[in-house]
Amino acid sequence: MSIIDNRKAFHDYFIEDRFEAGLVLEGWEVKSIRAGRVQIKEGYVILRNGAFWLVGAHISPLTSASTHVLPDPTRSRKLLLNQAEINKLIGKVERAGYTLAPLDMHYKAGRVKLAIGLAKGKKLHDKRNSERDKDAQREVQRAMKVRQG
């Protein structure tokens, strides 16, 4: 079940591969995510000290958050991946010129997971071509709907 999607990532990047990562979250963050108060559009994934971190994602604290906790909405959150995936991603990101973009946040077995994509940046003309293809596909679907109805 998807919590939030990052449509901007699909507009700005060619997504070559997808990975699923767990997140190290605090209690108030989980409650806010369950309430839908999360935004990953401005987020990105970086490599720091041999681990991947989600930076720039915004989780708004609930007004009922605990009084003794000082919530930081944009703190860096560690991603949980197995070592084989980390090694593969490090090789691609450092040598091959790829970047990692958060694609969506979802639940899996009651846990919050983040889908990250191994991505290459699109040029402006690629974005225009993607938009043109999407419009053409929409027109075909519209014509098929009219024809069937």
Coordinates of N, CA, C and O in Angstrom, one line a residue:
M1 N 0.8 -1.2 0.0 CA 0.0 0.0 0.0 C 0.9 1.2 0.0 O 1.7 1.4 0.9
S2 N 0.7 2.1 -1.0 CA 1.6 3.2 -1.2 C 1.1 4.4 -0.3 O 0.0 4.6 -0.1
I3 N 2.1 5.0 0.4 CA 1.8 6.2 1.2 C 1.9 7.4 0.4 O 1.1 8.3 0.4
I4 N 3.1 7.6 -0.3 CA 3.3 8.7 -1.2 C 4.2 8.4 -2.3 O 5.1 7.5 -2.2
D5 N 4.0 8.9 -3.5 CA 4.8 8.7 -4.7 C 5.6 10.0 -5.0 O 5.1 11.1 -4.7
N6 N 6.7 9.8 -5.7 CA 7.5 10.9 -6.1 C 7.5 11.0 -7.7 O 8.3 10.4 -8.3
R7 N 6.4 11.6 -8.2 CA 6.3 11.7 -9.6 C 7.4 12.5 -10.3 O 7.7 12.3 -11.4
K8 N 7.9 13.5 -9.5 CA 9.0 14.3 -10.1 C 10.2 13.5 -10.4 O 10.9 13.8 -11.4
A9 N 10.5 12.4 -9.7 CA 11.6 11.6 -10.0 C 11.5 11.0 -11.4 O 12.5 10.9 -12.1
F10 N 10.3 10.5 -11.8 CA 10.1 9.9 -13.1 C 10.1 11.0 -14.2 O 10.5 10.6 -15.3
H11 N 9.9 12.2 -13.8 CA 10.0 13.3 -14.8 C 11.4 13.7 -15.0 O 11.8 14.0 -16.2
D12 N 12.2 13.7 -14.0 CA 13.6 14.2 -14.1 C 14.6 13.1 -14.4 O 15.7 13.5 -14.8
Y13 N 14.3 11.8 -14.2 CA 15.3 10.8 -14.4 C 14.8 9.6 -15.2 O 13.6 9.4 -15.2
F14 N 15.7 8.9 -15.8 CA 15.4 7.6 -16.4 C 15.7 6.6 -15.2 O 16.8 6.5 -14.7
I15 N 14.7 5.9 -14.8 CA 14.9 4.9 -13.7 C 15.3 3.6 -14.3 O 14.6 2.9 -15.0
E16 N 16.5 3.2 -13.9 CA 17.1 1.9 -14.5 C 16.8 0.7 -13.6 O 16.6 -0.4 -14.1
D17 N 16.8 0.9 -12.3 CA 16.6 -0.2 -11.4 C 16.0 0.3 -10.1 O 16.1 1.4 -9.8
R18 N 15.2 -0.6 -9.5 CA 14.5 -0.2 -8.2 C 15.0 -1.1 -7.1 O 15.3 -2.3 -7.3
F19 N 15.1 -0.5 -5.9 CA 15.5 -1.2 -4.7 C 14.5 -0.8 -3.6 O 14.0 0.3 -3.6
E20 N 14.3 -1.7 -2.6 CA 13.5 -1.4 -1.5 C 14.4 -1.3 -0.3 O 15.1 -2.3 0.0
A21 N 14.2 -0.3 0.5 CA 15.0 -0.1 1.7 C 14.2 0.2 2.9 O 13.1 0.9 2.7
G22 N 14.6 -0.2 4.0 CA 13.9 0.2 5.3 C 14.4 1.5 5.7 O 15.4 2.0 5.2
L23 N 13.8 2.1 6.6 CA 14.1 3.5 7.1 C 14.3 3.4 8.6 O 13.5 2.7 9.3
V24 N 15.3 4.1 9.2 CA 15.4 4.2 10.6 C 14.6 5.5 11.0 O 15.0 6.6 10.7
L25 N 13.5 5.3 11.7 CA 12.6 6.3 12.0 C 12.4 6.4 13.5 O 12.6 5.4 14.2
E26 N 12.0 7.6 14.0 CA 11.6 7.8 15.4 C 10.1 7.6 15.5 O 9.4 7.6 14.5
G27 N 9.6 7.4 16.7 CA 8.2 7.1 16.9 C 7.3 8.2 16.3 O 6.3 7.8 15.7
W28 N 7.6 9.4 16.6 CA 6.7 10.5 16.1 C 6.7 10.5 14.5 O 5.7 10.9 13.9
E29 N 7.8 10.1 13.9 CA 7.9 10.1 12.4 C 6.9 9.0 11.9 O 6.2 9.3 10.9
V30 N 6.9 7.9 12.5 CA 6.0 6.8 12.1 C 4.6 7.2 12.2 O 3.7 7.0 11.3
K31 N 4.2 7.9 13.3 CA 2.8 8.4 13.5 C 2.5 9.4 12.4 O 1.4 9.4 11.8
S32 N 3.4 10.3 12.1 CA 3.2 11.3 11.1 C 3.0 10.7 9.7 O 2.2 11.1 8.9
I33 N 3.8 9.7 9.4 CA 3.8 9.0 8.1 C 2.4 8.3 8.0 O 1.8 8.4 6.9
R34 N 2.0 7.7 9.0 CA 0.7 7.0 9.0 C -0.5 8.0 8.8 O -1.5 7.7 8.2
A35 N -0.3 9.2 9.3 CA -1.3 10.3 9.1 C -1.1 10.9 7.7 O -1.9 11.8 7.3
G36 N -0.1 10.5 6.9 CA 0.1 11.1 5.6 C 0.8 12.4 5.5 O 0.7 13.1 4.5
R37 N 1.5 12.8 6.5 CA 2.2 14.1 6.6 C 3.6 14.0 6.2 O 4.5 14.3 7.0
V38 N 3.9 13.4 5.0 CA 5.3 13.2 4.5 C 5.3 13.7 3.1 O 4.4 13.7 2.4
Q39 N 6.5 14.2 2.7 CA 6.8 14.7 1.4 C 8.2 14.3 1.0 O 9.1 14.7 1.7
I40 N 8.4 13.6 -0.1 CA 9.7 13.2 -0.5 C 10.1 13.8 -1.9 O 11.1 13.4 -2.4
K41 N 9.3 14.7 -2.4 CA 9.6 15.3 -3.7 C 11.0 16.0 -3.7 O 11.7 15.9 -4.7
E42 N 11.4 16.6 -2.6 CA 12.7 17.3 -2.6 C 13.8 16.5 -2.0 O 14.9 16.9 -1.9
G43 N 13.4 15.2 -1.7 CA 14.4 14.3 -1.1 C 15.4 13.7 -2.1 O 15.1 13.6 -3.3
Y44 N 16.5 13.3 -1.6 CA 17.5 12.6 -2.4 C 18.3 11.7 -1.5 O 18.3 11.8 -0.3
V45 N 19.0 10.7 -2.1 CA 19.8 9.7 -1.4 C 21.3 10.0 -1.6 O 21.7 10.1 -2.7
I46 N 22.0 10.0 -0.5 CA 23.5 10.2 -0.6 C 24.2 9.0 0.1 O 23.6 8.3 0.9
L47 N 25.5 8.9 -0.2 CA 26.3 7.9 0.4 C 27.2 8.6 1.4 O 27.9 9.6 1.1
R48 N 27.2 8.2 2.7 CA 28.0 8.8 3.7 C 28.5 7.7 4.6 O 27.7 6.9 5.2
N49 N 29.8 7.6 4.8 CA 30.4 6.6 5.6 C 30.0 5.1 5.4 O 29.7 4.4 6.3
G50 N 29.9 4.8 4.1 CA 29.5 3.4 3.7 C 28.1 3.1 3.9 O 27.7 1.9 3.8
A51 N 27.2 4.1 4.1 CA 25.8 3.8 4.3 C 25.0 4.9 3.5 O 25.5 5.9 3.2
F52 N 23.8 4.5 3.1 CA 23.0 5.4 2.3 C 22.0 6.2 3.3 O 21.5 5.6 4.2
W53 N 21.8 7.5 3.0 CA 21.0 8.3 3.8 C 20.0 9.0 3.0 O 20.3 9.5 1.9
L54 N 18.7 9.2 3.5 CA 17.7 9.9 2.8 C 17.8 11.4 3.4 O 17.7 11.6 4.6
V55 N 18.0 12.3 2.5 CA 18.2 13.7 2.9 C 17.1 14.6 2.2 O 16.8 14.3 1.0
G56 N 16.6 15.5 2.9 CA 15.7 16.5 2.3 C 14.2 16.0 2.3 O 13.3 16.8 1.9
A57 N 13.9 14.8 2.8 CA 12.5 14.4 2.9 C 11.9 15.2 4.1 O 12.6 15.3 5.1
H58 N 10.7 15.6 4.0 CA 10.0 16.4 5.0 C 8.9 15.6 5.7 O 7.9 15.2 5.0
I59 N 9.0 15.3 7.0 CA 8.0 14.6 7.7 C 7.5 15.6 8.7 O 8.2 16.0 9.7
S60 N 6.3 16.1 8.5 CA 5.7 17.1 9.4 C 5.3 16.5 10.8 O 4.5 15.5 10.7
P61 N 5.7 17.0 11.9 CA 5.3 16.5 13.2 C 3.8 16.7 13.4 O 3.3 17.8 13.1
L62 N 3.2 15.8 14.1 CA 1.8 16.0 14.5 C 1.7 17.0 15.7 O 2.7 17.1 16.4
T63 N 0.6 17.6 15.8 CA 0.5 18.5 17.0 C 0.5 17.8 18.3 O 0.8 18.3 19.3
S64 N 0.1 16.5 18.2 CA 0.0 15.7 19.4 C 1.3 15.0 19.7 O 1.4 14.1 20.5
A65 N 2.4 15.4 19.1 CA 3.7 14.8 19.3 C 4.2 15.0 20.8 O 3.7 16.0 21.4
S66 N 5.0 14.2 21.2 CA 5.4 14.2 22.6 C 6.1 15.6 23.0 O 6.8 16.1 22.1
T67 N 5.9 16.0 24.2 CA 6.5 17.3 24.6 C 7.9 17.3 24.9 O 8.6 18.3 24.8
H68 N 8.5 16.1 25.2 CA 9.9 16.0 25.5 C 10.8 15.7 24.3 O 12.0 15.6 24.5
V69 N 10.2 15.5 23.2 CA 10.9 15.2 21.9 C 10.9 16.5 21.1 O 9.8 17.1 20.9
L70 N 12.1 16.9 20.6 CA 12.1 18.1 19.7 C 12.2 17.5 18.3 O 13.3 17.1 17.8
P71 N 11.1 17.5 17.5 CA 11.1 16.9 16.2 C 11.8 17.8 15.2 O 11.7 19.1 15.2
D72 N 12.6 17.2 14.3 CA 13.3 17.9 13.2 C 12.7 17.3 11.9 O 13.0 16.2 11.6
P73 N 11.9 18.0 11.2 CA 11.2 17.5 10.1 C 12.1 17.1 8.9 O 11.7 16.2 8.2
T74 N 13.2 17.7 8.8 CA 14.1 17.4 7.6 C 15.4 16.7 8.0 O 16.4 16.8 7.2
R75 N 15.4 16.0 9.1 CA 16.7 15.4 9.4 C 17.0 14.2 8.5 O 16.2 13.7 7.8
S76 N 18.3 13.9 8.4 CA 18.8 12.8 7.6 C 18.3 11.5 8.2 O 18.5 11.3 9.4
R77 N 17.8 10.6 7.4 CA 17.4 9.3 7.9 C 18.1 8.2 7.2 O 18.2 8.1 6.0
K78 N 18.7 7.2 8.0 CA 19.5 6.1 7.4 C 18.6 5.1 6.7 O 17.5 4.8 7.2
L79 N 19.1 4.6 5.6 CA 18.4 3.6 4.8 C 19.0 2.2 5.2 O 20.2 2.1 5.3
L80 N 18.1 1.3 5.3 CA 18.6 -0.1 5.7 C 18.5 -1.0 4.4 O 17.5 -1.3 3.9
L81 N 19.7 -1.4 3.9 CA 19.9 -2.2 2.8 C 20.8 -3.4 3.2 O 21.7 -3.2 4.1
N82 N 20.8 -4.5 2.5 CA 21.8 -5.5 2.8 C 23.1 -5.2 2.1 O 23.1 -4.4 1.2
Q83 N 24.2 -5.8 2.6 CA 25.5 -5.4 2.1 C 25.7 -5.6 0.6 O 26.4 -4.8 0.0
A84 N 25.1 -6.7 0.1 CA 25.3 -6.9 -1.4 C 24.7 -5.8 -2.2 O 25.2 -5.3 -3.2
E85 N 23.5 -5.3 -1.8 CA 22.8 -4.2 -2.4 C 23.7 -2.9 -2.3 O 23.8 -2.1 -3.2
I86 N 24.2 -2.7 -1.1 CA 25.0 -1.5 -0.8 C 26.2 -1.5 -1.7 O 26.6 -0.5 -2.4
N87 N 26.9 -2.6 -1.8 CA 28.1 -2.7 -2.7 C 27.8 -2.5 -4.2 O 28.5 -1.8 -4.9
K88 N 26.7 -3.0 -4.6 CA 26.3 -2.8 -6.0 C 25.9 -1.4 -6.3 O 26.4 -0.8 -7.3
L89 N 25.2 -0.7 -5.4 CA 24.8 0.7 -5.5 C 26.1 1.6 -5.4 O 26.1 2.6 -6.2
I90 N 27.0 1.3 -4.5 CA 28.2 2.1 -4.4 C 28.9 2.1 -5.8 O 29.4 3.2 -6.3
G91 N 29.1 0.9 -6.3 CA 29.8 0.8 -7.6 C 29.1 1.6 -8.7 O 29.8 2.3 -9.5
K92 N 27.8 1.5 -8.8 CA 27.1 2.3 -9.8 C 27.1 3.8 -9.6 O 27.3 4.6 -10.6
V93 N 26.9 4.2 -8.4 CA 26.8 5.6 -8.1 C 28.2 6.3 -8.3 O 28.3 7.4 -8.8
E94 N 29.2 5.7 -7.7 CA 30.6 6.3 -7.8 C 31.2 6.2 -9.1 O 31.9 7.2 -9.6
R95 N 31.1 5.1 -9.8 CA 31.8 4.9 -11.1 C 31.0 5.2 -12.3 O 31.5 5.8 -13.3
A96 N 29.7 4.9 -12.4 CA 29.0 4.9 -13.6 C 28.1 6.2 -13.8 O 27.4 6.3 -14.7
G97 N 28.2 7.1 -12.8 CA 27.5 8.4 -13.0 C 26.0 8.3 -12.7 O 25.3 9.1 -13.2
Y98 N 25.6 7.3 -12.0 CA 24.1 7.2 -11.6 C 23.9 8.0 -10.3 O 24.8 8.4 -9.6
T99 N 22.6 8.3 -10.1 CA 22.2 8.9 -8.8 C 21.1 8.0 -8.2 O 20.5 7.2 -8.9
L100 N 20.8 8.2 -7.0 CA 19.7 7.5 -6.3 C 18.6 8.5 -6.0 O 18.8 9.5 -5.4
A101 N 17.4 8.1 -6.4 CA 16.2 9.0 -6.1 C 15.2 8.2 -5.4 O 14.9 7.1 -5.7
P102 N 14.5 8.8 -4.4 CA 13.4 8.2 -3.7 C 12.2 8.2 -4.6 O 11.8 9.2 -5.2
L103 N 11.6 7.0 -4.8 CA 10.5 6.9 -5.7 C 9.1 6.9 -5.0 O 8.2 7.6 -5.4
D104 N 9.0 6.1 -4.0 CA 7.8 6.0 -3.2 C 8.0 5.5 -1.8 O 9.0 4.8 -1.6
M105 N 7.1 5.8 -1.0 CA 7.1 5.3 0.4 C 5.9 4.4 0.5 O 4.8 4.8 0.1
H106 N 6.0 3.2 1.1 CA 4.9 2.3 1.2 C 5.1 1.4 2.4 O 6.1 1.4 3.1
Y107 N 4.0 0.7 2.7 CA 4.0 -0.3 3.8 C 4.3 -1.7 3.3 O 3.8 -2.0 2.2
K108 N 5.0 -2.4 4.1 CA 5.2 -3.8 3.8 C 5.3 -4.6 5.1 O 6.2 -4.3 5.9
A109 N 4.4 -5.4 5.3 CA 4.3 -6.2 6.6 C 4.3 -5.3 7.8 O 4.9 -5.5 8.8
G110 N 3.5 -4.2 7.7 CA 3.4 -3.2 8.8 C 4.6 -2.3 9.0 O 4.6 -1.5 9.9
R111 N 5.6 -2.4 8.1 CA 6.8 -1.5 8.3 C 6.8 -0.5 7.1 O 6.3 -0.8 6.0
V112 N 7.4 0.7 7.4 CA 7.5 1.7 6.4 C 8.7 1.4 5.5 O 9.8 1.2 6.1
K113 N 8.6 1.3 4.2 CA 9.7 1.0 3.3 C 9.8 2.2 2.3 O 8.8 2.8 2.0
L114 N 11.0 2.4 1.8 CA 11.2 3.4 0.8 C 11.7 2.7 -0.5 O 12.7 2.0 -0.4
A115 N 11.1 2.9 -1.6 CA 11.6 2.4 -2.9 C 12.5 3.5 -3.5 O 12.1 4.7 -3.6
I116 N 13.8 3.1 -3.8 CA 14.7 4.0 -4.3 C 15.1 3.5 -5.7 O 15.0 2.3 -6.0
G117 N 15.3 4.5 -6.6 CA 15.6 4.1 -8.0 C 17.0 4.5 -8.4 O 17.5 5.6 -8.1
L118 N 17.7 3.6 -9.1 CA 19.0 3.9 -9.7 C 18.7 4.7 -11.0 O 18.1 4.1 -11.9
A119 N 19.1 5.9 -11.0 CA 18.6 6.8 -12.1 C 19.7 7.6 -12.8 O 20.8 7.8 -12.2
K120 N 19.4 7.9 -14.1 CA 20.3 8.7 -14.9 C 19.5 10.0 -15.2 O 18.3 9.9 -15.5
G121 N 20.1 11.1 -15.1 CA 19.3 12.4 -15.4 C 18.9 12.5 -16.8 O 19.5 12.1 -17.7
K122 N 17.7 13.1 -17.0 CA 17.2 13.4 -18.3 C 17.6 14.8 -18.8 O 17.7 15.7 -17.9
K123 N 17.8 14.9 -20.0 CA 18.1 16.2 -20.6 C 16.7 16.9 -20.9 O 15.7 16.2 -20.9
L124 N 16.7 18.1 -21.3 CA 15.5 18.8 -21.5 C 14.7 18.2 -22.7 O 13.5 18.0 -22.6
H125 N 15.4 17.8 -23.8 CA 14.7 17.2 -24.9 C 14.2 15.9 -24.6 O 13.1 15.5 -25.1
D126 N 14.8 15.1 -23.6 CA 14.2 13.8 -23.2 C 12.9 14.1 -22.4 O 12.0 13.3 -22.6
K127 N 12.9 15.1 -21.6 CA 11.7 15.4 -20.9 C 10.5 15.8 -21.8 O 9.4 15.3 -21.6
R128 N 10.9 16.5 -22.9 CA 9.9 16.9 -23.9 C 9.3 15.6 -24.6 O 8.1 15.5 -24.8
N129 N 10.3 14.7 -24.9 CA 9.8 13.5 -25.6 C 9.0 12.7 -24.7 O 8.0 12.1 -25.2
S130 N 9.3 12.6 -23.4 CA 8.5 11.8 -22.5 C 7.1 12.4 -22.4 O 6.1 11.7 -22.4
E131 N 7.0 13.7 -22.3 CA 5.7 14.4 -22.2 C 4.9 14.1 -23.5 O 3.7 13.9 -23.4
R132 N 5.6 14.2 -24.6 CA 4.9 14.0 -25.9 C 4.3 12.5 -26.0 O 3.2 12.3 -26.4
D133 N 5.2 11.6 -25.6 CA 4.7 10.2 -25.6 C 3.5 10.0 -24.6 O 2.6 9.2 -24.9
K134 N 3.6 10.6 -23.5 CA 2.5 10.5 -22.5 C 1.2 11.0 -23.0 O 0.1 10.4 -22.9
D135 N 1.3 12.2 -23.7 CA 0.1 12.8 -24.3 C -0.5 11.9 -25.4 O -1.7 11.8 -25.5
A136 N 0.4 11.3 -26.2 CA 0.0 10.4 -27.3 C -0.7 9.2 -26.7 O -1.8 8.8 -27.2
Q137 N -0.2 8.7 -25.7 CA -0.8 7.5 -25.0 C -2.1 7.8 -24.4 O -3.1 7.1 -24.5
R138 N -2.2 9.0 -23.9 CA -3.5 9.5 -23.3 C -4.6 9.6 -24.4 O -5.7 9.3 -24.2
E139 N -4.2 10.2 -25.6 CA -5.1 10.3 -26.7 C -5.6 8.9 -27.2 O -6.8 8.8 -27.5
V140 N -4.7 8.0 -27.3 CA -5.0 6.6 -27.7 C -6.0 6.0 -26.7 O -7.1 5.4 -27.1
Q141 N -5.8 6.2 -25.4 CA -6.7 5.6 -24.4 C -8.1 6.3 -24.5 O -9.1 5.7 -24.4
R142 N -8.1 7.6 -24.7 CA -9.3 8.4 -24.9 C -10.1 7.9 -26.1 O -11.3 7.7 -26.0
A143 N -9.4 7.7 -27.2 CA -10.1 7.2 -28.4 C -10.6 5.8 -28.2 O -11.7 5.5 -28.7
M144 N -9.9 4.9 -27.5 CA -10.4 3.6 -27.3 C -11.6 3.6 -26.4 O -12.5 2.8 -26.6
K145 N -11.6 4.5 -25.4 CA -12.7 4.6 -24.5 C -14.0 5.0 -25.2 O -15.1 4.5 -25.0
V146 N -13.8 6.0 -26.1 CA -15.0 6.5 -26.9 C -15.5 5.4 -27.9 O -16.7 5.2 -28.0
R147 N -14.6 4.7 -28.4 CA -14.9 3.6 -29.4 C -15.7 2.5 -28.7 O -16.6 1.9 -29.3
Q148 N -15.3 2.1 -27.5 CA -15.9 1.1 -26.8 C -17.3 1.5 -26.2 O -18.2 0.7 -26.1
G149 N -17.4 2.8 -25.8 CA -18.6 3.3 -25.2 C -19.7 3.6 -26.1 O -20.4 3.0 -26.8

